[in-house]
Coordinates of C-alpha atoms and ligand atoms in Angstrom, one line a residue:
M28 CA 0.0 0.0 0.0
L29 CA 1.4 3.4 -0.9
T30 CA 1.9 6.1 1.7
K31 CA 0.0 9.3 1.1
V32 CA 3.2 11.2 0.3
S33 CA 4.3 8.8 -2.4
Q34 CA 0.8 8.7 -4.0
I35 CA 0.9 12.4 -4.2
D36 CA 4.4 12.4 -5.6
F37 CA 3.4 9.7 -8.1
F38 CA 0.3 11.5 -9.4
W39 CA 2.2 14.8 -9.5
D40 CA 5.0 13.3 -11.6
L41 CA 2.5 11.5 -13.8
L42 CA 0.7 14.8 -14.4
L43 CA 4.0 16.6 -15.2
G44 CA 5.0 13.7 -17.5
F45 CA 1.9 14.1 -19.6
L46 CA 2.1 17.9 -19.6
N47 CA 5.7 17.6 -20.9
L48 CA 4.4 15.4 -23.6
A49 CA 1.7 17.8 -24.7
I50 CA 3.8 21.0 -24.5
G51 CA 7.4 19.8 -24.8
R52 CA 8.2 22.1 -27.7
L53 CA 7.2 25.2 -25.6
L54 CA 9.3 24.3 -22.6
P55 CA 12.8 25.8 -22.0
R56 CA 15.5 24.0 -24.0
L57 CA 17.6 21.5 -22.1
H58 CA 21.4 22.2 -22.2
V59 CA 23.8 19.3 -21.7
P60 CA 27.4 20.2 -20.5
K61 CA 30.1 19.2 -23.0
T62 CA 31.9 16.5 -21.0
D63 CA 35.0 14.9 -22.6
L64 CA 34.4 11.3 -23.7
T65 CA 37.8 10.7 -25.3
K66 CA 38.7 7.0 -25.0
K67 CA 35.2 6.1 -24.0
V68 CA 33.4 3.4 -26.0
A69 CA 29.6 3.6 -26.6
I70 CA 27.1 1.2 -28.2
I71 CA 23.8 2.7 -29.3
T72 CA 21.1 0.4 -30.6
G73 CA 18.9 2.0 -33.3
G74 CA 21.6 4.7 -33.7
N75 CA 20.8 5.4 -37.3
S76 CA 17.6 7.4 -36.8
G77 CA 15.7 9.9 -34.6
I78 CA 16.7 10.0 -30.9
G79 CA 19.4 7.3 -31.2
F80 CA 21.1 9.2 -34.1
Q81 CA 21.2 12.4 -32.0
I82 CA 22.7 10.5 -29.1
A83 CA 25.4 9.0 -31.3
L84 CA 26.1 12.5 -32.8
E85 CA 26.6 14.0 -29.3
F86 CA 28.8 11.1 -28.2
A87 CA 31.0 11.5 -31.3
R88 CA 31.2 15.3 -30.8
R89 CA 32.5 14.6 -27.2
G90 CA 35.3 12.4 -28.5
A91 CA 33.8 8.9 -27.9
T92 CA 34.3 5.8 -30.1
V93 CA 30.7 5.2 -31.2
H94 CA 29.2 1.9 -32.4
L95 CA 25.9 2.1 -34.1
A96 CA 24.0 -1.3 -33.7
C97 CA 21.3 -1.2 -36.3
R98 CA 19.1 -3.7 -38.1
N99 CA 19.5 -2.1 -41.5
A100 CA 23.1 -2.1 -42.7
S101 CA 22.7 0.6 -45.4
K102 CA 20.9 3.0 -43.0
A103 CA 23.6 2.4 -40.5
D104 CA 26.4 3.2 -43.0
N105 CA 24.5 6.4 -44.0
A106 CA 24.3 7.4 -40.4
V107 CA 28.1 6.8 -40.0
S108 CA 28.7 9.1 -43.0
E109 CA 26.3 11.7 -41.8
I110 CA 28.1 11.8 -38.3
T111 CA 31.6 12.0 -39.8
N112 CA 30.5 14.7 -42.3
Q113 CA 29.1 16.8 -39.4
I114 CA 32.1 16.0 -37.1
P115 CA 35.1 15.4 -39.3
E116 CA 37.4 14.7 -36.3
S117 CA 35.2 11.7 -35.5
H118 CA 36.4 10.0 -38.7
G119 CA 37.5 6.4 -37.8
R120 CA 35.7 6.6 -34.4
V121 CA 32.2 5.8 -35.6
E122 CA 31.3 2.2 -36.7
A123 CA 28.2 0.5 -38.0
H124 CA 27.2 -3.0 -36.8
T125 CA 24.3 -5.3 -37.7
L126 CA 21.9 -6.0 -34.8
D127 CA 18.2 -6.9 -34.9
T128 CA 17.1 -6.6 -31.3
S129 CA 13.8 -8.6 -32.1
S130 CA 15.9 -11.7 -32.9
L131 CA 17.6 -13.6 -30.1
A132 CA 20.0 -15.2 -32.7
S133 CA 21.0 -11.7 -34.0
V134 CA 21.6 -10.5 -30.4
R135 CA 23.8 -13.5 -29.7
A136 CA 25.7 -13.1 -33.0
F137 CA 26.4 -9.4 -32.2
A138 CA 27.6 -10.3 -28.7
E139 CA 29.8 -13.1 -30.0
E140 CA 31.6 -10.7 -32.3
W141 CA 32.0 -8.0 -29.6
K142 CA 35.5 -7.4 -28.1
G143 CA 36.7 -4.8 -25.7
D144 CA 35.4 -2.6 -22.9
I145 CA 32.0 -0.8 -23.0
D146 CA 31.6 2.5 -21.1
I147 CA 28.1 3.4 -22.4
L148 CA 25.4 0.9 -23.5
M149 CA 22.3 2.7 -24.8
H150 CA 19.3 0.6 -25.3
N151 CA 17.4 2.9 -27.7
A152 CA 16.1 0.8 -30.6
G153 CA 12.3 0.5 -30.5
V154 CA 9.1 0.2 -32.4
A155 CA 5.7 1.4 -31.4
S156 CA 3.6 -0.5 -33.9
V157 CA 3.9 -3.8 -35.8
P158 CA 4.7 -2.8 -39.5
E159 CA 2.0 -3.3 -42.0
G160 CA 1.7 -7.0 -43.2
Q161 CA 4.2 -8.3 -40.6
S162 CA 3.3 -11.0 -38.1
L163 CA 2.5 -9.9 -34.5
F164 CA 5.0 -12.5 -33.4
T165 CA 8.7 -12.9 -34.2
P166 CA 10.1 -16.2 -35.5
D167 CA 11.2 -16.9 -31.9
G168 CA 7.4 -16.7 -31.0
F169 CA 7.4 -13.4 -29.0
P170 CA 5.3 -10.4 -29.6
L171 CA 7.3 -8.2 -31.9
L172 CA 7.2 -5.1 -29.7
Y173 CA 8.2 -7.1 -26.6
A174 CA 11.0 -8.8 -28.4
T175 CA 12.4 -5.6 -30.0
N176 CA 11.9 -3.1 -27.2
F177 CA 12.6 -5.4 -24.2
L178 CA 13.7 -9.0 -24.6
G179 CA 16.5 -8.5 -27.1
P180 CA 18.0 -5.7 -25.0
F181 CA 17.7 -7.8 -21.8
L182 CA 19.6 -10.7 -23.4
L183 CA 22.1 -8.2 -24.9
T184 CA 22.9 -6.8 -21.5
Y185 CA 23.4 -10.3 -20.1
L186 CA 25.8 -11.3 -22.9
L187 CA 27.8 -8.0 -22.8
E188 CA 28.0 -7.8 -19.0
K189 CA 31.5 -9.1 -18.9
Y190 CA 32.6 -6.2 -21.2
L191 CA 31.0 -3.5 -19.1
A192 CA 33.7 -1.2 -17.6
P193 CA 33.6 -0.8 -13.8
G194 CA 32.0 2.7 -14.2
A195 CA 29.8 1.8 -17.2
R196 CA 26.4 3.5 -17.7
I197 CA 23.5 1.4 -19.1
I198 CA 20.7 3.6 -20.3
S199 CA 17.3 2.8 -21.8
T200 CA 15.2 5.1 -23.9
T201 CA 11.8 4.4 -22.3
S202 CA 8.6 6.4 -22.6
T203 CA 6.1 8.4 -20.6
G204 CA 3.8 5.6 -21.8
Q205 CA 5.3 3.5 -18.9
Y206 CA 2.7 5.3 -16.7
A207 CA -0.1 3.6 -18.8
G208 CA 1.6 0.1 -18.5
D209 CA 0.4 -2.4 -15.9
I210 CA 1.8 -5.8 -14.7
S211 CA -0.3 -8.4 -12.9
A212 CA 0.8 -10.3 -9.8
R213 CA 0.1 -13.6 -11.5
F214 CA 1.8 -13.7 -14.9
S215 CA 3.4 -17.0 -16.0
L216 CA 7.0 -17.6 -14.8
N217 CA 7.5 -20.0 -17.7
S218 CA 8.1 -18.8 -21.2
V219 CA 5.0 -18.2 -23.3
T220 CA 5.2 -18.1 -27.1
N221 CA 2.8 -17.1 -29.8
H222 CA 0.4 -15.7 -27.3
I223 CA -0.1 -12.2 -26.0
E224 CA -0.6 -12.6 -22.2
P225 CA -2.7 -10.0 -20.4
G226 CA -0.9 -8.9 -17.2
F227 CA 2.5 -9.4 -18.8
H228 CA 2.6 -8.3 -22.4
T229 CA -0.3 -5.9 -21.8
S230 CA -2.2 -4.4 -18.9
R231 CA -3.8 -7.0 -16.6
K232 CA -7.2 -5.6 -17.3
L233 CA -6.9 -6.2 -21.0
N234 CA -8.7 -9.2 -22.4
K235 CA -9.2 -8.1 -26.0
K236 CA -8.6 -10.8 -28.6
V237 CA -6.2 -8.5 -30.5
P238 CA -4.7 -5.9 -28.3
A239 CA -3.8 -2.5 -29.7
D240 CA -0.1 -2.0 -30.2
A241 CA -0.1 0.8 -27.7
D242 CA -1.1 -1.6 -25.0
V243 CA 1.9 -3.8 -25.7
Y244 CA 4.2 -0.9 -26.2
N245 CA 3.3 0.7 -22.8
N246 CA 4.2 -2.6 -21.0
T247 CA 7.5 -2.9 -22.9
K248 CA 8.3 0.6 -21.7
L249 CA 7.3 -0.3 -18.2
M250 CA 9.5 -3.3 -18.3
Q251 CA 12.5 -1.1 -19.3
V252 CA 11.8 0.9 -16.1
A253 CA 11.6 -2.3 -14.0
F254 CA 14.8 -3.6 -15.6
T255 CA 16.6 -0.4 -14.8
R256 CA 15.8 -0.9 -11.1
L257 CA 16.6 -4.6 -11.0
L258 CA 19.8 -4.3 -13.1
Q259 CA 21.1 -1.6 -10.7
Q260 CA 20.3 -3.9 -7.7
H261 CA 22.1 -6.7 -9.5
F262 CA 25.3 -4.6 -10.1
D263 CA 25.2 -3.2 -6.5
H264 CA 24.9 -6.8 -5.2
E265 CA 27.6 -8.2 -7.5
N266 CA 30.1 -5.5 -7.0
G267 CA 29.5 -5.0 -3.3
L268 CA 30.1 -1.3 -4.0
K269 CA 27.0 0.8 -4.6
N270 CA 26.7 2.6 -7.9
Q271 CA 29.9 1.7 -9.6
R272 CA 27.9 0.9 -12.7
L273 CA 24.9 3.1 -13.2
V274 CA 21.7 2.1 -14.8
H275 CA 19.1 4.7 -15.8
C276 CA 16.2 5.1 -18.1
F277 CA 14.6 8.3 -19.5
T278 CA 11.7 9.4 -21.5
P279 CA 12.5 11.6 -24.5
G280 CA 9.0 13.2 -24.3
F281 CA 7.0 13.4 -27.5
T282 CA 9.6 13.8 -30.2
S283 CA 9.3 14.4 -33.9
T284 CA 11.1 11.3 -35.4
P285 CA 10.5 8.8 -38.1
M286 CA 8.7 6.6 -35.5
V287 CA 5.5 8.7 -35.9
D288 CA 5.5 7.8 -39.7
K289 CA 5.8 4.1 -38.9
F290 CA 2.4 3.8 -37.2
N291 CA 0.4 1.2 -39.1
I292 CA -3.2 1.3 -40.2
R293 CA -4.1 -1.5 -37.7
S294 CA -2.9 0.7 -34.9
F295 CA -4.9 3.6 -36.1
R296 CA -8.0 1.4 -36.2
L297 CA -7.5 -0.1 -32.8
D298 CA -6.3 2.9 -30.8
P299 CA -7.1 6.6 -31.1
I300 CA -3.8 7.5 -29.4
W301 CA -2.0 7.2 -32.8
W302 CA -4.4 9.7 -34.4
I303 CA -3.8 12.1 -31.6
L304 CA 0.0 11.7 -31.8
Q305 CA 0.2 12.0 -35.6
S306 CA -2.1 15.0 -35.7
T307 CA -0.2 16.8 -32.9
V308 CA 3.3 16.1 -34.1
I309 CA 3.8 19.8 -34.8
F310 CA 3.9 20.2 -31.0
A311 CA 6.5 17.5 -30.5
T312 CA 10.0 18.4 -29.5
D313 CA 13.0 18.0 -31.9
P314 CA 15.3 14.9 -31.8
R315 CA 18.1 16.8 -30.2
Q316 CA 15.9 17.8 -27.3
G317 CA 14.4 14.3 -27.1
A318 CA 18.0 12.9 -26.8
A319 CA 19.2 15.5 -24.2
T320 CA 18.3 13.7 -21.0
G321 CA 19.9 10.4 -22.3
V322 CA 23.1 12.2 -23.3
W323 CA 23.2 14.0 -20.0
L324 CA 22.7 10.7 -18.0
A325 CA 25.4 9.0 -20.0
T326 CA 28.0 11.8 -19.9
T327 CA 27.5 13.9 -16.7
K328 CA 30.3 13.5 -14.2
D329 CA 28.3 12.1 -11.2
G330 CA 26.1 10.1 -13.6
G331 CA 22.9 11.6 -12.3
G332 CA 23.6 10.4 -8.8
N333 CA 22.0 7.1 -7.7
G334 CA 21.1 4.6 -10.4
G335 CA 18.0 2.6 -10.9
G336 CA 15.5 5.3 -11.7
Y337 CA 13.4 7.0 -14.3
W338 CA 14.2 10.5 -15.7
D339 CA 12.2 13.1 -17.6
R340 CA 13.8 16.4 -18.7
M341 CA 17.0 15.8 -16.6
T342 CA 14.9 15.3 -13.5
R343 CA 14.4 12.0 -11.6
R344 CA 10.7 11.2 -11.4
V345 CA 8.5 8.7 -9.6
S346 CA 7.7 5.9 -12.1
K347 CA 4.9 3.4 -12.3
I348 CA 7.5 0.8 -11.1
D349 CA 8.1 2.9 -7.9
V350 CA 4.5 2.3 -7.0
T351 CA 4.2 -1.3 -8.1
D352 CA 4.5 -4.1 -5.5
P353 CA 8.2 -5.0 -5.4
H354 CA 7.4 -8.8 -5.4
I355 CA 5.7 -8.3 -8.8
V356 CA 8.8 -6.4 -10.1
Q357 CA 11.2 -9.2 -8.8
R358 CA 9.1 -11.9 -10.5
L359 CA 9.6 -10.2 -13.9
W360 CA 13.3 -11.1 -13.9
V361 CA 12.4 -14.8 -13.6
R362 CA 10.1 -14.6 -16.7
W363 CA 12.6 -12.6 -18.7
E364 CA 15.2 -15.2 -18.0
A365 CA 12.8 -17.9 -19.1
D366 CA 12.0 -16.1 -22.4
A367 CA 15.6 -15.3 -23.1
G368 CA 16.7 -18.9 -22.3
I369 CA 19.3 -17.8 -19.7
E370 CA 20.0 -18.0 -16.0
W371 CA 21.4 -14.7 -14.9
R372 CA 21.3 -14.6 -11.1
Ligands
NAP430 N1 9.6 9.7 -30.7 C1 8.9 9.7 -29.6 O1 8.0 10.6 -29.4 C2 9.3 8.8 -28.5 C3 8.6 8.9 -27.3 C4 8.9 8.0 -26.2 C5 9.9 7.0 -26.4 N2 10.5 6.9 -27.6 C6 11.5 5.8 -27.8 O2 12.6 6.4 -28.4 C7 13.4 5.3 -29.0 C8 13.8 5.8 -30.3 O3 12.7 6.0 -31.2 P1 12.7 7.3 -32.2 O4 11.5 8.1 -31.8 O5 14.0 7.9 -32.4 O6 12.2 6.5 -33.5 P2 13.0 6.1 -34.8 O7 13.6 7.2 -35.5 O8 12.0 5.2 -35.6 O9 14.2 5.2 -34.2 C9 14.0 3.9 -33.8 C10 15.3 3.1 -34.1 O10 15.1 1.8 -33.6 C11 15.5 1.0 -34.7 N3 14.9 -0.3 -34.6 C12 13.6 -0.7 -34.7 N4 13.4 -2.0 -34.6 C13 14.7 -2.5 -34.5 C14 15.2 -3.8 -34.3 N5 14.4 -4.9 -34.4 N6 16.5 -4.0 -34.2 C15 17.4 -2.9 -34.2 N7 16.9 -1.7 -34.4 C16 15.6 -1.5 -34.5 C17 15.1 1.7 -35.9 O11 15.7 1.2 -37.1 P3 15.1 1.5 -38.6 O12 15.6 2.9 -38.9 O13 15.7 0.4 -39.4 O14 13.6 1.4 -38.5 C18 15.6 3.1 -35.6 O15 17.0 3.2 -35.8 C19 12.4 4.1 -29.1 O16 12.8 3.2 -28.1 C20 11.1 4.7 -28.7 O17 10.2 3.8 -28.1 C21 10.2 7.8 -28.7

């Protein structure tokens, strides 16, 4: 049961979060100090487009070696050229790699090829709706949005853990939509395939035959917030030293990126939120501003202080996970391990 204070904090932060979404463009611009990232190594999934591309650009500008992990090789090569054109001194420091986060085999192949320390791991790749004509499930049998936005990045973190530098930052681009996510106390602890499970993949209240993509998306974003908390606990426990490695997640706010053009007709039919987003995109903030909180969390000297939390506009906010029963949150890890086919702790 929540205390009165935390309920007030939660509803206040939820309100501010949705206000930021609606009027993000009108708010004062965020400024991220120019920390030196020379000799730092960063991986950014989905770094070829939108928010991920801006994050990659800012890391390259600060002197980091930047690895773009993207599903489309030619888009990734174009992004490398674009970054090195804009920042000529980054030539030779920006590389493209193939990674499809929706495929467990692709995640494993990427990790097998990886060598060397990682200072920043940005889980940014994401989809908000299943592309037209594509199956709701991946060949591995998981809902596409869950596999892309959450399960692949979960497995990737596990496989790359041994390469994470002692002071590494692991940051996920989540969404204000996490407030609309909801996890039940009784989801299956065994892996479930080719089925969208209410209470896990979508809100517990949802029993529609075909859920709207937004329902699945919100739960994947909520899982990113839960993972942030649990991964920080894992590192603190493993290292015995609190906050050596820092795990954060942030919402970019409503940002004008190609994502908005990728909403499919099915989404429009099932959920009015997509109509609202597409017709209000002129109020959305630009990708540079959308990326700012992530860049700040990855580069600021004290790393945003304590890890494990959710950030909006460079401010730590109370998330839906902060007001979810901790036993439910702990159970999630067991299910993720089952789905990814690993034993992590
Ligand atoms: N824009 C917003 O208002 C907003 C709000 C809240 C949260 N977010 C989050 O911000 C993140 C970035 O989105 P964005 O707005 O910048 O959209 P975007 O421009 O469409 O970028 C998404 C990136 O993810 C990549 N991607 C998608 N599926 C992938 C897969 N299976 N494997 C590897 N990469 C994959 C995309 O690759 P392709 O270029 O090949 O499609 C693209 O590079 C997402 O996690 C999204 O959920 C965005």
